[in-house]
Coordinates of C-alpha atoms in Angstrom, one line a residue:
M1 CA -0.1 0.2 -0.2
R2 CA 2.9 2.3 1.0
E3 CA 4.5 1.8 -2.6
F4 CA 1.0 2.6 -4.2
L5 CA 1.0 5.9 -2.4
R6 CA 4.2 6.5 -3.8
T7 CA 3.7 5.9 -7.6
T8 CA 3.7 8.6 -10.0
R9 CA 0.5 7.8 -11.5
F10 CA -1.2 7.9 -7.6
R11 CA 0.4 11.3 -7.0
V12 CA -0.4 12.9 -10.5
A13 CA -3.8 11.6 -9.8
L14 CA -4.2 13.2 -6.3
T15 CA -2.6 16.4 -7.3
S16 CA -5.2 16.8 -10.4
F17 CA -8.3 16.1 -7.7
V18 CA -7.4 18.5 -5.2
T19 CA -6.2 21.1 -7.7
S20 CA -9.4 20.7 -9.7
L21 CA -11.8 20.7 -6.2
V22 CA -10.3 23.8 -5.3
A23 CA -10.4 25.7 -8.6
L24 CA -13.7 24.3 -9.1
G25 CA -15.0 25.4 -5.6
V26 CA -13.5 28.8 -5.8
V27 CA -15.3 29.5 -9.0
S28 CA -18.4 27.8 -8.0
A29 CA -18.6 29.7 -4.7
W30 CA -17.8 32.8 -6.7
L31 CA -20.6 32.3 -9.1
V32 CA -23.3 31.7 -6.5
L33 CA -22.2 34.8 -4.3
D34 CA -22.5 36.4 -7.6
A35 CA -26.1 35.5 -8.4
E36 CA -27.0 36.1 -4.8
N37 CA -25.9 39.8 -4.8
R38 CA -27.6 40.5 -8.3
L39 CA -30.8 39.2 -7.0
G40 CA -30.1 41.1 -3.8
A41 CA -29.4 44.0 -5.9
G42 CA -32.7 43.7 -7.8
A43 CA -34.9 43.4 -4.6
A44 CA -33.1 46.7 -3.0
Q45 CA -33.7 48.5 -6.1
V46 CA -37.3 47.7 -5.9
A47 CA -37.4 48.6 -2.3
R48 CA -35.6 51.6 -2.9
A49 CA -38.0 52.7 -5.4
R50 CA -41.1 52.0 -3.3
A51 CA -39.6 54.1 -0.6
A52 CA -38.9 57.0 -3.3
A53 CA -42.4 56.5 -4.2
I54 CA -43.9 57.4 -0.9
V55 CA -41.6 60.3 -0.4
Q56 CA -42.6 61.7 -3.7
L57 CA -46.2 61.5 -2.4
L58 CA -45.5 63.1 0.9
N59 CA -43.6 65.7 -0.9
T60 CA -46.4 66.5 -3.0
G61 CA -48.6 67.3 -0.2
A62 CA -50.3 63.8 0.9
A63 CA -50.9 63.0 4.5
P64 CA -49.5 59.9 6.0
A65 CA -52.9 58.6 6.8
D66 CA -53.7 58.9 3.2
L67 CA -50.7 56.7 2.2
L68 CA -52.9 53.5 2.9
L69 CA -55.5 54.3 0.3
L70 CA -52.9 55.5 -2.2
V71 CA -50.2 52.8 -1.9
R72 CA -51.8 49.0 -2.1
D73 CA -49.1 47.2 -3.3
S74 CA -46.0 48.1 -1.3
A75 CA -44.5 47.3 2.2
Y76 CA -43.6 50.8 3.6
E77 CA -43.6 52.2 6.8
V78 CA -43.3 56.1 7.9
V79 CA -41.6 57.1 10.9
D80 CA -41.6 60.8 12.0
Q81 CA -38.8 62.5 14.0
S82 CA -39.5 61.2 17.2
G83 CA -38.9 57.9 15.8
M84 CA -42.7 56.7 16.2
R85 CA -44.6 55.2 13.5
V86 CA -47.0 57.4 11.9
V87 CA -48.4 54.7 9.4
G88 CA -47.7 51.4 7.6
C89 CA -48.9 49.2 5.1
P90 CA -47.5 45.9 5.4
G91 CA -49.1 45.1 2.1
L92 CA -45.8 43.0 0.9
R93 CA -46.7 40.2 -1.5
H94 CA -47.4 36.9 -0.1
G95 CA -47.9 38.3 3.5
L96 CA -44.6 39.0 4.5
L97 CA -43.6 41.3 7.2
V98 CA -40.1 43.1 7.7
Q99 CA -38.8 44.3 11.1
A100 CA -36.9 47.8 10.5
D101 CA -35.7 48.6 13.8
D102 CA -32.0 48.2 12.4
Y103 CA -32.6 50.3 9.4
Q104 CA -33.5 53.7 11.3
R105 CA -29.9 54.4 11.4
G106 CA -29.3 55.0 7.7
D107 CA -29.9 54.0 4.1
S108 CA -28.1 50.9 4.1
V109 CA -29.7 48.0 2.2
S110 CA -29.6 44.5 4.1
V111 CA -31.1 40.9 4.1
L112 CA -33.4 39.4 6.9
E113 CA -35.4 36.5 7.5
A114 CA -39.0 37.5 7.4
G115 CA -42.0 35.6 9.0
A116 CA -45.0 34.7 6.9
V117 CA -48.3 35.9 8.0
D118 CA -52.1 35.5 6.7
E119 CA -53.1 38.4 4.8
S120 CA -56.0 39.1 7.3
M121 CA -53.3 39.8 9.8
A122 CA -51.9 42.9 8.1
G123 CA -54.7 45.1 9.5
S124 CA -54.2 43.7 13.1
V125 CA -50.5 45.1 13.1
G126 CA -52.2 48.1 13.5
C127 CA -50.0 51.2 14.5
R128 CA -47.2 49.2 16.0
G129 CA -44.0 51.2 16.3
V130 CA -42.2 49.0 13.5
L131 CA -43.0 46.5 11.0
G132 CA -43.6 43.2 12.7
R133 CA -42.0 39.8 12.5
D134 CA -43.8 36.5 12.9
V135 CA -42.7 33.9 15.3
E136 CA -42.0 31.2 12.6
T137 CA -39.3 32.3 10.4
T138 CA -38.8 31.5 6.9
E139 CA -36.1 31.5 4.3
T140 CA -37.0 34.3 2.4
R141 CA -35.2 37.0 1.7
V142 CA -36.2 40.8 2.1
H143 CA -34.6 43.6 1.5
V144 CA -35.3 47.1 3.1
A145 CA -34.2 50.6 1.9
A146 CA -34.9 53.9 3.9
E147 CA -35.6 57.4 2.1
T148 CA -36.6 60.9 3.9
S149 CA -39.2 63.1 2.9
G150 CA -38.3 66.2 1.4
D151 CA -39.2 68.6 4.7
S152 CA -37.2 66.0 6.8
K153 CA -40.2 65.5 9.0
Y154 CA -40.7 61.6 7.8
R155 CA -38.4 58.5 7.2
I156 CA -39.9 56.2 5.2
Y157 CA -38.9 52.4 5.1
G158 CA -39.6 50.5 1.8
A159 CA -39.5 46.8 1.9
A160 CA -38.9 44.0 -1.2
V161 CA -38.6 40.5 -1.3
V162 CA -36.0 38.7 -3.6
D163 CA -37.6 37.2 -6.9
E164 CA -38.8 33.7 -5.7
S165 CA -38.1 32.1 -8.8
G166 CA -34.8 33.2 -9.1
Q167 CA -34.0 32.5 -5.5
A168 CA -35.3 28.6 -6.3
A169 CA -33.1 28.4 -9.1
L170 CA -30.2 29.9 -7.8
D171 CA -30.8 27.2 -4.9
A172 CA -30.7 24.7 -7.4
V173 CA -27.9 25.6 -8.7
R174 CA -26.0 25.5 -5.5
V175 CA -27.2 22.0 -4.5
T176 CA -26.0 21.1 -8.2
L177 CA -22.6 22.4 -7.7
L178 CA -22.1 21.0 -4.2
V179 CA -22.6 17.6 -5.6
G180 CA -21.3 18.2 -9.0
V181 CA -18.0 19.8 -8.1
P182 CA -16.7 16.6 -6.2
V183 CA -17.8 14.6 -8.7
I184 CA -15.9 16.5 -11.6
A185 CA -13.0 16.8 -9.6
L186 CA -12.9 12.9 -8.8
L187 CA -13.4 12.1 -12.6
I188 CA -10.6 14.7 -13.5
G189 CA -8.4 12.7 -11.1
A190 CA -9.5 9.4 -12.5
V191 CA -8.8 10.7 -16.3
A192 CA -5.2 11.8 -14.9
W193 CA -4.6 8.3 -13.3
L194 CA -5.5 6.4 -16.7
A195 CA -3.6 9.4 -18.6
V196 CA -0.5 8.9 -16.8
R197 CA -0.6 5.2 -16.7
R198 CA -0.9 5.1 -20.5
S199 CA 2.0 7.8 -20.8
L200 CA 4.4 5.5 -18.3
R201 CA 3.6 2.3 -20.3
P202 CA 6.7 2.9 -22.5
V203 CA 8.7 4.0 -19.7
E204 CA 8.1 0.9 -17.9
A205 CA 9.2 -0.9 -20.9
I206 CA 12.2 0.8 -21.0
R207 CA 12.8 0.0 -17.3
A208 CA 12.2 -3.6 -18.0
E209 CA 14.6 -3.5 -20.8
V210 CA 17.2 -1.9 -19.0
A211 CA 17.0 -4.3 -16.1
E212 CA 17.5 -7.4 -18.4
I213 CA 20.8 -5.8 -20.1
G214 CA 23.9 -7.2 -18.5
A215 CA 27.4 -6.0 -18.9
H216 CA 28.2 -8.6 -21.4
D217 CA 25.0 -7.9 -23.7
L218 CA 25.2 -4.2 -24.5
S219 CA 24.1 -4.8 -28.0
R220 CA 20.3 -4.7 -26.8
R221 CA 18.3 -1.6 -27.5
V222 CA 15.3 -0.2 -25.4
P223 CA 12.1 0.0 -27.2
A224 CA 11.3 3.5 -28.8
P225 CA 7.8 4.7 -29.0
D226 CA 6.2 5.9 -32.5
S227 CA 5.5 9.0 -31.1
A228 CA 7.7 12.3 -30.9
D229 CA 7.3 13.2 -27.2
E230 CA 9.7 13.2 -24.2
I231 CA 9.6 9.3 -23.7
A232 CA 10.7 8.8 -27.3
K233 CA 13.7 11.0 -26.7
L234 CA 14.5 9.2 -23.5
A235 CA 14.3 6.0 -25.3
E236 CA 16.5 7.5 -28.1
T237 CA 18.9 8.9 -25.8
M238 CA 19.1 5.8 -23.7
N239 CA 20.0 3.8 -27.0
T240 CA 22.8 6.5 -27.9
M241 CA 23.9 5.8 -24.2
L242 CA 24.1 1.9 -24.7
A243 CA 25.6 2.0 -28.0
R244 CA 28.4 4.4 -26.3
L245 CA 28.8 1.8 -23.6
D246 CA 28.7 -0.9 -26.2
T247 CA 31.6 0.8 -28.2
A248 CA 33.5 1.4 -24.8
V249 CA 33.4 -1.9 -23.4
T250 CA 34.2 -3.5 -26.7
R251 CA 37.3 -1.2 -27.0
Q252 CA 38.1 -1.7 -23.3
S253 CA 38.0 -5.3 -23.9
R254 CA 40.2 -5.2 -27.4
F255 CA 42.4 -2.7 -25.5
T256 CA 42.9 -5.3 -22.6
S257 CA 43.6 -8.4 -24.9
D258 CA 45.9 -6.5 -27.0
A259 CA 47.9 -5.2 -24.0
S260 CA 48.0 -8.6 -22.3
H261 CA 49.5 -10.3 -25.6
E262 CA 52.1 -7.0 -25.7
L263 CA 53.1 -7.8 -22.3
R264 CA 53.2 -11.6 -22.5
T265 CA 55.8 -11.3 -25.5
P266 CA 58.8 -9.9 -23.7
L267 CA 57.7 -11.4 -20.3
A268 CA 58.1 -14.8 -22.1
S269 CA 61.1 -14.0 -23.8
L270 CA 62.5 -12.7 -20.4
R271 CA 61.9 -15.7 -18.6
T272 CA 63.2 -17.9 -21.3
Q273 CA 66.4 -16.3 -21.3
L274 CA 66.6 -16.5 -17.3
E275 CA 65.5 -19.9 -17.4
V276 CA 68.3 -21.1 -19.8
L277 CA 70.6 -18.9 -18.0
L278 CA 70.4 -20.9 -14.6
A279 CA 69.7 -24.1 -16.4
H280 CA 73.0 -23.4 -18.6
P281 CA 75.3 -21.0 -16.7
D282 CA 78.5 -22.4 -18.4
R283 CA 77.4 -22.5 -21.9
L284 CA 76.0 -18.6 -22.0
D285 CA 77.4 -15.4 -21.3
W286 CA 75.7 -13.9 -18.6
R287 CA 76.6 -10.4 -19.7
D288 CA 74.7 -10.9 -23.0
A289 CA 72.0 -12.2 -21.5
C290 CA 71.5 -9.5 -18.9
R291 CA 71.9 -6.8 -21.8
N292 CA 69.1 -8.8 -23.6
A293 CA 67.1 -9.0 -20.2
L294 CA 67.4 -5.4 -19.5
L295 CA 66.0 -4.5 -23.3
D296 CA 62.9 -6.4 -22.5
I297 CA 62.4 -4.8 -19.1
T298 CA 63.1 -1.5 -20.8
R299 CA 60.5 -2.4 -23.5
L300 CA 58.0 -3.5 -20.6
Q301 CA 58.7 -0.3 -19.0
D302 CA 57.9 1.7 -22.1
L303 CA 55.0 -0.2 -22.6
V304 CA 53.2 0.1 -19.2
G305 CA 54.0 3.9 -19.2
D306 CA 52.3 4.0 -22.4
L307 CA 49.3 2.0 -21.0
V308 CA 49.1 4.6 -18.0
L309 CA 49.4 7.5 -20.0
L310 CA 46.3 6.4 -22.1
G311 CA 44.5 5.4 -19.2
K312 CA 45.0 8.9 -17.6
L313 CA 44.1 10.6 -21.5
D314 CA 40.9 8.5 -21.3
N315 CA 39.4 9.7 -18.0
A316 CA 40.3 13.3 -17.9
E317 CA 41.7 16.5 -19.7
P318 CA 45.5 17.9 -19.0
E319 CA 46.3 18.3 -15.4
R320 CA 48.1 21.4 -16.0
T321 CA 46.9 23.7 -18.5
T322 CA 49.1 26.8 -18.8
P323 CA 50.3 28.9 -22.1
V324 CA 53.0 26.9 -23.8
R325 CA 55.3 28.1 -26.8
L326 CA 55.6 25.6 -29.2
S327 CA 59.2 27.0 -30.2
E328 CA 60.1 25.8 -26.5
V329 CA 58.4 22.2 -27.2
V330 CA 60.1 21.7 -30.5
E331 CA 63.6 22.9 -29.5
S332 CA 63.3 20.4 -26.3
C333 CA 62.1 17.3 -28.2
L334 CA 64.9 17.7 -31.2
S335 CA 67.6 18.7 -28.8
G336 CA 70.3 16.0 -29.6
R337 CA 68.7 14.4 -32.4
R338 CA 70.2 14.0 -35.9
G339 CA 68.4 13.8 -38.9
V340 CA 65.5 16.2 -38.0
R341 CA 65.0 19.5 -39.5
A342 CA 63.0 22.3 -37.7
G343 CA 61.0 25.0 -39.5
I344 CA 59.1 27.6 -37.0
D345 CA 56.8 30.4 -38.2
G346 CA 56.3 33.2 -35.6
D347 CA 55.6 32.0 -32.2
P348 CA 52.5 30.1 -31.8
M349 CA 51.3 29.7 -28.2
V350 CA 48.7 27.0 -27.1
L351 CA 46.9 26.3 -23.7
G352 CA 47.7 22.9 -22.3
D353 CA 50.3 20.5 -20.4
R354 CA 53.9 21.1 -21.8
G355 CA 54.8 17.6 -20.6
R356 CA 52.1 15.9 -22.6
L357 CA 52.7 18.1 -25.8
E358 CA 56.5 17.1 -25.6
R359 CA 55.2 13.5 -25.5
L360 CA 53.0 14.4 -28.5
L361 CA 55.8 15.8 -30.8
R362 CA 58.3 12.9 -29.5
N363 CA 56.0 10.3 -30.6
L364 CA 55.7 11.7 -34.0
V365 CA 59.3 11.9 -34.5
D366 CA 59.8 9.0 -33.5
N367 CA 57.2 7.3 -35.4
A368 CA 58.8 9.3 -38.5
Q369 CA 62.4 8.3 -38.1
R370 CA 61.4 4.8 -37.6
H371 CA 60.4 4.6 -41.4
T372 CA 62.3 7.7 -42.9
R373 CA 65.3 7.3 -45.6
T374 CA 67.2 10.1 -45.3
G375 CA 65.5 12.7 -42.7
V376 CA 62.3 14.2 -40.7
E377 CA 61.2 17.7 -41.2
V378 CA 59.2 19.2 -38.3
R379 CA 57.3 22.4 -39.0
V380 CA 55.1 24.9 -36.9
S381 CA 53.1 27.4 -38.3
T382 CA 49.6 29.5 -37.3
V383 CA 46.3 29.0 -39.8
D384 CA 43.2 30.5 -38.9
E385 CA 43.5 30.7 -35.1
Y386 CA 45.0 27.4 -34.9
A387 CA 48.5 26.2 -34.1
V388 CA 49.7 23.9 -36.8
V389 CA 52.4 21.1 -36.2
E390 CA 53.5 18.9 -39.3
V391 CA 55.8 16.3 -39.1
T392 CA 57.2 14.7 -42.6
D393 CA 59.2 12.0 -43.5
D394 CA 60.5 10.3 -46.9
G395 CA 59.6 6.5 -46.0
P396 CA 57.1 4.5 -47.6
G397 CA 54.2 6.6 -46.6
I398 CA 50.7 5.3 -45.2
P399 CA 48.1 3.9 -47.4
A400 CA 45.2 6.0 -47.9
A401 CA 42.9 3.0 -46.3
D402 CA 45.0 2.8 -43.1
R403 CA 45.1 6.5 -42.5
D404 CA 42.3 6.6 -40.0
R405 CA 43.1 3.0 -38.5
V406 CA 46.7 4.0 -38.0
F407 CA 45.5 6.2 -34.8
D408 CA 43.7 3.1 -33.3
R409 CA 45.5 1.5 -30.4
F410 CA 47.8 -1.6 -31.0
V411 CA 47.7 -1.0 -34.8
R412 CA 50.7 -1.8 -36.9
L413 CA 51.0 -1.8 -40.8
D414 CA 52.6 -4.7 -42.3
D415 CA 55.6 -3.0 -42.8
G416 CA 56.1 -2.1 -39.6
R417 CA 55.3 -5.3 -37.4
A418 CA 58.9 -6.2 -36.7
R419 CA 59.4 -6.2 -33.0
D420 CA 63.1 -5.5 -33.2
D421 CA 62.4 -1.5 -33.5
G422 CA 60.4 -1.7 -29.8
G423 CA 57.2 -0.3 -31.3
A424 CA 53.8 -1.6 -30.0
G425 CA 51.4 0.4 -31.7
L426 CA 50.7 2.7 -28.9
G427 CA 52.7 6.0 -30.2
L428 CA 50.2 7.5 -32.7
A429 CA 47.3 6.1 -30.3
I430 CA 48.8 8.4 -27.7
V431 CA 49.1 11.5 -30.4
A432 CA 45.6 11.1 -31.2
E433 CA 44.5 11.3 -27.5
I434 CA 46.8 14.3 -26.5
A435 CA 45.7 16.2 -29.3
H436 CA 42.2 15.5 -28.6
A437 CA 42.4 16.4 -24.9
H438 CA 43.8 19.8 -26.1
G439 CA 41.0 20.2 -28.2
G440 CA 42.6 19.8 -31.2
T441 CA 42.8 17.1 -34.0
V442 CA 45.5 14.9 -35.9
E443 CA 45.5 13.5 -39.4
V444 CA 47.3 11.9 -42.2
A445 CA 47.8 14.6 -45.1
D446 CA 48.4 13.8 -48.7
H447 CA 52.3 13.8 -49.4
D448 CA 54.0 12.5 -52.4
G449 CA 57.2 10.4 -51.1
G450 CA 56.6 9.6 -47.6
A451 CA 54.1 10.6 -44.8
R452 CA 52.8 13.7 -43.4
L453 CA 51.0 13.8 -39.8
V454 CA 49.5 17.0 -39.2
V455 CA 48.2 18.4 -35.6
R456 CA 46.2 21.3 -35.2
L457 CA 45.8 22.9 -31.6
P458 CA 43.6 25.8 -30.7
L459 CA 45.6 29.1 -29.9
A460 CA 45.7 30.1 -26.0
K461 CA 44.1 33.6 -27.0
A462 CA 41.3 31.6 -29.2
R463 CA 40.6 29.0 -26.2
S464 CA 40.6 31.6 -23.6

């Protein structure tokens, strides 16, 4: 039960019910009060007209005693300056009498409960000081208005009954609204329940599908509804996320497999050399064995360092972002290298990590020197708010079909598969990751007689 009360369907339905109940209740109350005020205003206008008619008769010289004969269809009362009733005619239709004590203070219009009397009782009221009220009251609404004669000698009170047919219609409307408003609010709540339930069916289908998708089954996708609403966009976003996860997991699995394979080769070579050296210490030169073992250890160290760096590049941006002059990076990387020519146009500056930028250029130059015949050329320039670094060699070049694949991890082309050069296929992958982490790009450009790799990095002022 508690879980049911926490569901979205119940909360939306309850909110719709309460909101509609309050809104409809307020509107209904306002309509009823406005109708009552209109009926009362009509009766008050009639009461004022009756009192004004008596005033007009008195102003034309009629005596109060003559009013009983002149006015037969109005309920009124005439009071002199002393407050004593001079004459009254309780001829209000349906035999209703009104008590007028509370109206001698001013010309205000009020609503009273009036008592019902027989027509024969009208005369018996006689010259009582005020209009009388019967002991048995009814719900009839009566309005009383006060006027003063022209000579201020008399104060006249006129009374009028609210239209009974209008009052009956208003009472019927009040009862209808009293019953209908909760029913309509309940109906709105039920409609909201059904609408939310139908709207959430695709969400439940998405939830059920996601719950069944495991880490090793990321190829599955959630069902997307045909509608172009938010739920369809949610399903599309979920499928996009699953596709990214599938790609990331596949890439991670391939990376782990390739890393294990690359680590296994030098470890197996190192173990074999040590086992042979221990088994035949008198037949092998321990100096050569240690030298070969040191080469394998160095290769392992470089490979582990590359893997650690790739792991950092996968999960974060450069740790230290400071303005870096590419001329200083080129000078630091090419110091002591032979067969490398450098050309720098201007003095471009980028925002990033100097150590990683040096690693980027060093990997590019190492890759070029590994395949070049005569030498390597490094050129730095500025083109359209970008610093451009070009590394060119005159080696066999990179086939057009492999220009995108060459930046993947553990990828080595056919002519570069020899392991005596120490390459593990991570150099250019690290270059691509460092360039992307700095907001740049790397590509293999067209070049006759060799390979040309181009890195574009946004200038420091452009990124800031």
